[in-house]
Amino acid sequence: MIQIKVLYFAHLREKRGRGEEILQIQKGYSAGNLLDEIFKDPISKHHLRVAINNEYLGMDTILSNGDEVVFVPPVAGG
Amino acid sequence: MITQQPIQPALLEQEMQDSTCGAVVAFVGKVRNHHQGKKVTSLTYEAHIPMVQKIFNEIIMEAKEKFGVRDVRVVHRVGDLNIGDVAVWIGAQSAHRKEAFQACEYTINELKSRAPIWKKEHYQEGEAQWVSCHQH
């Protein structure tokens, strides 16, 4: 098992009911696997990107111990 | 940078002082009172601040490299904003105006597509909604 931190923003934070959490996951999990586990509802995955340690990466990226994962809803700055 | 305080464009513009520069171009993004036919009463901005800072720095470096401008600065506000409040200020300065215009436009466009900042609109009627940029 590895330990990761997940941060939630905007509608994902409201849906999850928290801004962050520490999770233990199996080794070899990708960001996409993690997303599927956290949010079963397909609507909340619409147009999501993932950032790992403040870098946009693919959903197929394998997570490492200590990673900080953010599922990024469509951005709307400006 | 990200701030919770009101943005004051005049003060920021005063800081763009470089005697090699003949042009300062600023973009001021303000909260408007309508979106897709709905009357908007206020906005809430939320940001993943460490990542936003990193992305702002990347965009500023890109803008400087691409257009050869002397300086680019970005300030974005988070928290609760009212109609007419300044949400974002971008300033670019360069020897001549063309590069400053280009750098300013590049920076706001990239910010809009890359910076992890989210906006919740509160309406006169109906439930508040998180806005997706791909909708408009």
PDB file of C-alpha atoms in Angstrom:
ATOM      1  CA  MET A   1       0.000   0.000   0.000  1.00  0.00           C
ATOM      2  CA  ILE A   2       1.030   3.615  -0.567  1.00  0.00           C
ATOM      3  CA  GLN A   3      -0.209   6.851   0.992  1.00  0.00           C
ATOM      4  CA  ILE A   4      -1.357   9.814  -1.062  1.00  0.00           C
ATOM      5  CA  LYS A   5      -3.069  13.129  -0.437  1.00  0.00           C
ATOM      6  CA  VAL A   6      -6.076  14.146  -2.525  1.00  0.00           C
ATOM      7  CA  LEU A   7      -7.314  17.743  -2.750  1.00  0.00           C
ATOM      8  CA  TYR A   8     -10.824  18.699  -3.868  1.00  0.00           C
ATOM      9  CA  PHE A   9     -12.015  21.987  -5.317  1.00  0.00           C
ATOM     10  CA  ALA A  10     -15.238  23.542  -6.597  1.00  0.00           C
ATOM     11  CA  HIS A  11     -18.083  21.075  -7.246  1.00  0.00           C
ATOM     12  CA  LEU A  12     -15.863  18.093  -6.363  1.00  0.00           C
ATOM     13  CA  ARG A  13     -15.179  19.572  -2.901  1.00  0.00           C
ATOM     14  CA  GLU A  14     -18.899  20.062  -2.378  1.00  0.00           C
ATOM     15  CA  LYS A  15     -19.680  16.565  -3.635  1.00  0.00           C
ATOM     16  CA  ARG A  16     -16.999  14.930  -1.479  1.00  0.00           C
ATOM     17  CA  GLY A  17     -17.848  17.107   1.530  1.00  0.00           C
ATOM     18  CA  ARG A  18     -14.209  17.944   2.305  1.00  0.00           C
ATOM     19  CA  GLY A  19     -11.270  19.834   0.876  1.00  0.00           C
ATOM     20  CA  GLU A  20      -8.650  17.157   1.277  1.00  0.00           C
ATOM     21  CA  GLU A  21      -7.956  13.683   2.592  1.00  0.00           C
ATOM     22  CA  ILE A  22      -5.137  11.208   3.029  1.00  0.00           C
ATOM     23  CA  LEU A  23      -5.813   7.836   1.405  1.00  0.00           C
ATOM     24  CA  GLN A  24      -4.075   4.474   1.440  1.00  0.00           C
ATOM     25  CA  ILE A  25      -4.210   2.839  -1.978  1.00  0.00           C
ATOM     26  CA  GLN A  26      -2.758  -0.223  -3.648  1.00  0.00           C
ATOM     27  CA  LYS A  27       0.544   0.088  -5.449  1.00  0.00           C
ATOM     28  CA  GLY A  28       0.138   0.348  -9.218  1.00  0.00           C
ATOM     29  CA  TYR A  29      -3.034   2.452  -9.076  1.00  0.00           C
ATOM     30  CA  SER A  30      -3.343   5.132 -11.754  1.00  0.00           C
ATOM     31  CA  ALA A  31      -4.952   8.533 -11.208  1.00  0.00           C
ATOM     32  CA  GLY A  32      -7.900   7.288 -13.269  1.00  0.00           C
ATOM     33  CA  ASN A  33      -8.291   4.181 -11.058  1.00  0.00           C
ATOM     34  CA  LEU A  34      -8.326   6.428  -7.996  1.00  0.00           C
ATOM     35  CA  LEU A  35     -10.915   8.727  -9.553  1.00  0.00           C
ATOM     36  CA  ASP A  36     -13.175   5.765 -10.340  1.00  0.00           C
ATOM     37  CA  GLU A  37     -12.895   4.611  -6.766  1.00  0.00           C
ATOM     38  CA  ILE A  38     -13.683   7.998  -5.204  1.00  0.00           C
ATOM     39  CA  PHE A  39     -16.469   9.133  -7.525  1.00  0.00           C
ATOM     40  CA  LYS A  40     -18.733   6.362  -8.775  1.00  0.00           C
ATOM     41  CA  ASP A  41     -21.047   8.873 -10.428  1.00  0.00           C
ATOM     42  CA  PRO A  42     -19.923   9.429 -14.040  1.00  0.00           C
ATOM     43  CA  ILE A  43     -21.272  13.018 -14.156  1.00  0.00           C
ATOM     44  CA  SER A  44     -18.669  14.314 -11.722  1.00  0.00           C
ATOM     45  CA  LYS A  45     -15.843  13.060 -13.991  1.00  0.00           C
ATOM     46  CA  HIS A  46     -17.000  15.172 -16.901  1.00  0.00           C
ATOM     47  CA  HIS A  47     -14.098  17.174 -18.369  1.00  0.00           C
ATOM     48  CA  LEU A  48     -11.819  16.503 -15.400  1.00  0.00           C
ATOM     49  CA  ARG A  49      -8.046  16.792 -15.636  1.00  0.00           C
ATOM     50  CA  VAL A  50      -5.586  15.527 -13.065  1.00  0.00           C
ATOM     51  CA  ALA A  51      -2.631  17.339 -11.520  1.00  0.00           C
ATOM     52  CA  ILE A  52      -0.055  15.388  -9.550  1.00  0.00           C
ATOM     53  CA  ASN A  53       2.344  17.429  -7.403  1.00  0.00           C
ATOM     54  CA  ASN A  54       1.114  20.601  -9.143  1.00  0.00           C
ATOM     55  CA  GLU A  55       1.705  19.287 -12.675  1.00  0.00           C
ATOM     56  CA  TYR A  56      -0.987  18.353 -15.210  1.00  0.00           C
ATOM     57  CA  LEU A  57      -0.449  14.690 -16.137  1.00  0.00           C
ATOM     58  CA  GLY A  58      -2.437  11.931 -17.847  1.00  0.00           C
ATOM     59  CA  MET A  59      -5.134   9.957 -16.033  1.00  0.00           C
ATOM     60  CA  ASP A  60      -3.057   6.827 -16.732  1.00  0.00           C
ATOM     61  CA  THR A  61      -0.168   8.115 -14.568  1.00  0.00           C
ATOM     62  CA  ILE A  62       0.728   5.581 -11.867  1.00  0.00           C
ATOM     63  CA  LEU A  63       0.641   7.132  -8.411  1.00  0.00           C
ATOM     64  CA  SER A  64       3.621   7.070  -6.049  1.00  0.00           C
ATOM     65  CA  ASN A  65       3.867   7.216  -2.281  1.00  0.00           C
ATOM     66  CA  GLY A  66       3.529  10.804  -1.028  1.00  0.00           C
ATOM     67  CA  ASP A  67       1.905  12.162  -4.209  1.00  0.00           C
ATOM     68  CA  GLU A  68      -0.519  15.072  -3.961  1.00  0.00           C
ATOM     69  CA  VAL A  69      -3.369  14.500  -6.383  1.00  0.00           C
ATOM     70  CA  VAL A  70      -5.863  17.112  -7.548  1.00  0.00           C
ATOM     71  CA  PHE A  71      -8.739  16.307  -9.851  1.00  0.00           C
ATOM     72  CA  VAL A  72      -9.188  19.558 -11.718  1.00  0.00           C
ATOM     73  CA  PRO A  73     -12.723  20.517 -12.777  1.00  0.00           C
ATOM     74  CA  PRO A  74     -13.036  22.825 -15.791  1.00  0.00           C
ATOM     75  CA  VAL A  75     -11.210  26.013 -14.846  1.00  0.00           C
ATOM     76  CA  ALA A  76     -12.818  29.436 -15.052  1.00  0.00           C
ATOM     77  CA  GLY A  77     -10.274  32.046 -14.000  1.00  0.00           C
ATOM     78  CA  GLY A  78     -10.181  35.529 -15.423  1.00  0.00           C
TER      79      GLY A  78
ATOM     80  CA  MET B   1      -0.049  36.358  -7.500  1.00  0.00           C
ATOM     81  CA  ILE B   2      -3.328  35.468  -5.789  1.00  0.00           C
ATOM     82  CA  THR B   3      -4.965  37.885  -3.375  1.00  0.00           C
ATOM     83  CA  GLN B   4      -8.069  38.037  -1.223  1.00  0.00           C
ATOM     84  CA  GLN B   5      -7.908  41.826  -1.129  1.00  0.00           C
ATOM     85  CA  PRO B   6      -9.531  44.154  -3.692  1.00  0.00           C
ATOM     86  CA  ILE B   7      -7.314  44.685  -6.753  1.00  0.00           C
ATOM     87  CA  GLN B   8      -6.383  48.315  -7.394  1.00  0.00           C
ATOM     88  CA  PRO B   9      -5.354  48.669 -11.060  1.00  0.00           C
ATOM     89  CA  ALA B  10      -4.039  52.233 -10.673  1.00  0.00           C
ATOM     90  CA  LEU B  11      -1.587  51.190  -7.964  1.00  0.00           C
ATOM     91  CA  LEU B  12      -0.402  48.159  -9.944  1.00  0.00           C
ATOM     92  CA  GLU B  13       0.083  50.253 -13.054  1.00  0.00           C
ATOM     93  CA  GLN B  14       2.224  52.704 -11.120  1.00  0.00           C
ATOM     94  CA  GLU B  15       4.600  49.843 -10.339  1.00  0.00           C
ATOM     95  CA  MET B  16       5.223  49.251 -14.042  1.00  0.00           C
ATOM     96  CA  GLN B  17       8.090  51.715 -14.145  1.00  0.00           C
ATOM     97  CA  ASP B  18      10.956  50.959 -16.467  1.00  0.00           C
ATOM     98  CA  SER B  19      12.627  53.732 -18.391  1.00  0.00           C
ATOM     99  CA  THR B  20      13.502  51.374 -21.278  1.00  0.00           C
ATOM    100  CA  CYS B  21       9.761  50.764 -21.830  1.00  0.00           C
ATOM    101  CA  GLY B  22       7.552  53.022 -23.894  1.00  0.00           C
ATOM    102  CA  ALA B  23       4.442  50.867 -23.574  1.00  0.00           C
ATOM    103  CA  VAL B  24       2.405  49.514 -20.684  1.00  0.00           C
ATOM    104  CA  VAL B  25      -0.642  47.441 -21.646  1.00  0.00           C
ATOM    105  CA  ALA B  26      -3.017  46.303 -18.914  1.00  0.00           C
ATOM    106  CA  PHE B  27      -6.007  43.976 -19.003  1.00  0.00           C
ATOM    107  CA  VAL B  28      -8.596  44.402 -16.270  1.00  0.00           C
ATOM    108  CA  GLY B  29     -11.133  41.590 -15.895  1.00  0.00           C
ATOM    109  CA  LYS B  30     -14.248  42.629 -13.973  1.00  0.00           C
ATOM    110  CA  VAL B  31     -17.305  40.868 -12.612  1.00  0.00           C
ATOM    111  CA  ARG B  32     -20.280  41.386 -14.917  1.00  0.00           C
ATOM    112  CA  ASN B  33     -23.918  41.167 -13.977  1.00  0.00           C
ATOM    113  CA  HIS B  34     -25.055  38.571 -16.496  1.00  0.00           C
ATOM    114  CA  HIS B  35     -24.105  35.178 -17.878  1.00  0.00           C
ATOM    115  CA  GLN B  36     -25.997  33.208 -20.516  1.00  0.00           C
ATOM    116  CA  GLY B  37     -29.171  35.189 -19.954  1.00  0.00           C
ATOM    117  CA  LYS B  38     -29.100  34.924 -16.157  1.00  0.00           C
ATOM    118  CA  LYS B  39     -28.768  37.876 -13.825  1.00  0.00           C
ATOM    119  CA  VAL B  40     -25.603  37.417 -11.759  1.00  0.00           C
ATOM    120  CA  THR B  41     -25.512  39.043  -8.314  1.00  0.00           C
ATOM    121  CA  SER B  42     -22.021  38.004  -7.123  1.00  0.00           C
ATOM    122  CA  LEU B  43     -19.180  35.536  -7.689  1.00  0.00           C
ATOM    123  CA  THR B  44     -17.021  33.298  -5.561  1.00  0.00           C
ATOM    124  CA  TYR B  45     -13.551  32.446  -6.859  1.00  0.00           C
ATOM    125  CA  GLU B  46     -11.585  29.497  -5.515  1.00  0.00           C
ATOM    126  CA  ALA B  47      -8.018  28.514  -6.438  1.00  0.00           C
ATOM    127  CA  HIS B  48      -5.426  25.829  -5.848  1.00  0.00           C
ATOM    128  CA  ILE B  49      -2.976  28.528  -4.857  1.00  0.00           C
ATOM    129  CA  PRO B  50       0.455  26.773  -4.998  1.00  0.00           C
ATOM    130  CA  MET B  51      -0.310  25.404  -8.456  1.00  0.00           C
ATOM    131  CA  VAL B  52      -1.719  28.717  -9.668  1.00  0.00           C
ATOM    132  CA  GLN B  53       1.492  30.494  -8.594  1.00  0.00           C
ATOM    133  CA  LYS B  54       3.558  27.924 -10.474  1.00  0.00           C
ATOM    134  CA  ILE B  55       1.429  28.224 -13.615  1.00  0.00           C
ATOM    135  CA  PHE B  56       1.431  32.034 -13.476  1.00  0.00           C
ATOM    136  CA  ASN B  57       5.247  31.947 -13.343  1.00  0.00           C
ATOM    137  CA  GLU B  58       5.365  29.555 -16.305  1.00  0.00           C
ATOM    138  CA  ILE B  59       2.988  31.704 -18.366  1.00  0.00           C
ATOM    139  CA  ILE B  60       4.916  34.890 -17.543  1.00  0.00           C
ATOM    140  CA  MET B  61       8.193  33.260 -18.607  1.00  0.00           C
ATOM    141  CA  GLU B  62       6.595  32.048 -21.845  1.00  0.00           C
ATOM    142  CA  ALA B  63       5.169  35.493 -22.599  1.00  0.00           C
ATOM    143  CA  LYS B  64       8.543  37.140 -22.010  1.00  0.00           C
ATOM    144  CA  GLU B  65      10.319  34.618 -24.241  1.00  0.00           C
ATOM    145  CA  LYS B  66       7.735  34.674 -27.048  1.00  0.00           C
ATOM    146  CA  PHE B  67       7.291  38.429 -27.297  1.00  0.00           C
ATOM    147  CA  GLY B  68      10.488  39.810 -25.783  1.00  0.00           C
ATOM    148  CA  VAL B  69       8.649  42.028 -23.313  1.00  0.00           C
ATOM    149  CA  ARG B  70      10.452  43.452 -20.297  1.00  0.00           C
ATOM    150  CA  ASP B  71       7.919  42.476 -17.668  1.00  0.00           C
ATOM    151  CA  VAL B  72       4.563  40.771 -17.189  1.00  0.00           C
ATOM    152  CA  ARG B  73       2.595  40.801 -13.951  1.00  0.00           C
ATOM    153  CA  VAL B  74      -0.562  38.916 -13.017  1.00  0.00           C
ATOM    154  CA  VAL B  75      -2.834  39.395 -10.003  1.00  0.00           C
ATOM    155  CA  HIS B  76      -5.990  37.314  -9.519  1.00  0.00           C
ATOM    156  CA  ARG B  77      -8.451  37.722  -6.697  1.00  0.00           C
ATOM    157  CA  VAL B  78     -10.168  34.886  -4.812  1.00  0.00           C
ATOM    158  CA  GLY B  79     -13.086  34.863  -2.375  1.00  0.00           C
ATOM    159  CA  ASP B  80     -16.428  36.639  -2.706  1.00  0.00           C
ATOM    160  CA  LEU B  81     -16.623  39.361  -5.353  1.00  0.00           C
ATOM    161  CA  ASN B  82     -19.418  41.792  -6.188  1.00  0.00           C
ATOM    162  CA  ILE B  83     -20.506  43.113  -9.573  1.00  0.00           C
ATOM    163  CA  GLY B  84     -17.892  45.538 -10.917  1.00  0.00           C
ATOM    164  CA  ASP B  85     -15.071  44.209  -8.727  1.00  0.00           C
ATOM    165  CA  VAL B  86     -11.779  43.502 -10.457  1.00  0.00           C
ATOM    166  CA  ALA B  87     -11.181  39.742 -10.669  1.00  0.00           C
ATOM    167  CA  VAL B  88      -7.904  39.810 -12.575  1.00  0.00           C
ATOM    168  CA  TRP B  89      -5.259  42.340 -13.549  1.00  0.00           C
ATOM    169  CA  ILE B  90      -2.520  41.683 -16.087  1.00  0.00           C
ATOM    170  CA  GLY B  91       0.131  44.202 -16.997  1.00  0.00           C
ATOM    171  CA  ALA B  92       2.830  43.929 -19.646  1.00  0.00           C
ATOM    172  CA  GLN B  93       5.514  46.474 -20.427  1.00  0.00           C
ATOM    173  CA  SER B  94       7.922  46.631 -23.314  1.00  0.00           C
ATOM    174  CA  ALA B  95       9.874  49.051 -25.459  1.00  0.00           C
ATOM    175  CA  HIS B  96       7.068  49.187 -28.056  1.00  0.00           C
ATOM    176  CA  ARG B  97       3.303  48.635 -27.866  1.00  0.00           C
ATOM    177  CA  LYS B  98       2.859  45.634 -30.178  1.00  0.00           C
ATOM    178  CA  GLU B  99       4.758  43.203 -27.962  1.00  0.00           C
ATOM    179  CA  ALA B 100       3.024  44.460 -24.819  1.00  0.00           C
ATOM    180  CA  PHE B 101      -0.436  43.932 -26.398  1.00  0.00           C
ATOM    181  CA  GLN B 102       0.557  40.436 -27.553  1.00  0.00           C
ATOM    182  CA  ALA B 103       2.015  39.447 -24.187  1.00  0.00           C
ATOM    183  CA  CYS B 104      -1.069  40.701 -22.365  1.00  0.00           C
ATOM    184  CA  GLU B 105      -3.457  38.774 -24.605  1.00  0.00           C
ATOM    185  CA  TYR B 106      -1.347  35.619 -24.465  1.00  0.00           C
ATOM    186  CA  THR B 107      -1.237  35.763 -20.660  1.00  0.00           C
ATOM    187  CA  ILE B 108      -4.996  36.124 -20.138  1.00  0.00           C
ATOM    188  CA  ASN B 109      -5.756  33.396 -22.683  1.00  0.00           C
ATOM    189  CA  GLU B 110      -3.332  30.946 -21.084  1.00  0.00           C
ATOM    190  CA  LEU B 111      -4.512  31.830 -17.581  1.00  0.00           C
ATOM    191  CA  LYS B 112      -8.082  31.075 -18.604  1.00  0.00           C
ATOM    192  CA  SER B 113      -7.238  27.646 -19.975  1.00  0.00           C
ATOM    193  CA  ARG B 114      -4.547  26.484 -17.532  1.00  0.00           C
ATOM    194  CA  ALA B 115      -4.746  28.101 -14.094  1.00  0.00           C
ATOM    195  CA  PRO B 116      -6.677  25.998 -11.549  1.00  0.00           C
ATOM    196  CA  ILE B 117      -9.136  28.730 -10.584  1.00  0.00           C
ATOM    197  CA  TRP B 118     -12.876  28.128 -10.304  1.00  0.00           C
ATOM    198  CA  LYS B 119     -15.820  30.472 -10.303  1.00  0.00           C
ATOM    199  CA  LYS B 120     -19.210  30.042  -8.694  1.00  0.00           C
ATOM    200  CA  GLU B 121     -21.917  32.352  -9.923  1.00  0.00           C
ATOM    201  CA  HIS B 122     -24.719  33.461  -7.652  1.00  0.00           C
ATOM    202  CA  TYR B 123     -27.904  34.435  -9.475  1.00  0.00           C
ATOM    203  CA  GLN B 124     -30.866  36.643  -8.769  1.00  0.00           C
ATOM    204  CA  GLU B 125     -33.018  33.564  -9.336  1.00  0.00           C
ATOM    205  CA  GLY B 126     -32.082  29.915  -8.991  1.00  0.00           C
ATOM    206  CA  GLU B 127     -29.261  27.968  -7.459  1.00  0.00           C
ATOM    207  CA  ALA B 128     -25.628  29.117  -7.601  1.00  0.00           C
ATOM    208  CA  GLN B 129     -23.498  27.262 -10.133  1.00  0.00           C
ATOM    209  CA  TRP B 130     -19.841  26.456 -10.787  1.00  0.00           C
ATOM    210  CA  VAL B 131     -19.043  27.827 -14.230  1.00  0.00           C
ATOM    211  CA  SER B 132     -17.180  25.808 -16.829  1.00  0.00           C
ATOM    212  CA  CYS B 133     -15.056  27.730 -19.276  1.00  0.00           C
ATOM    213  CA  HIS B 134     -15.747  25.233 -22.061  1.00  0.00           C
ATOM    214  CA  GLN B 135     -19.392  26.361 -21.913  1.00  0.00           C
ATOM    215  CA  HIS B 136     -18.510  29.763 -23.381  1.00  0.00           C
TER     216      HIS B 136
END
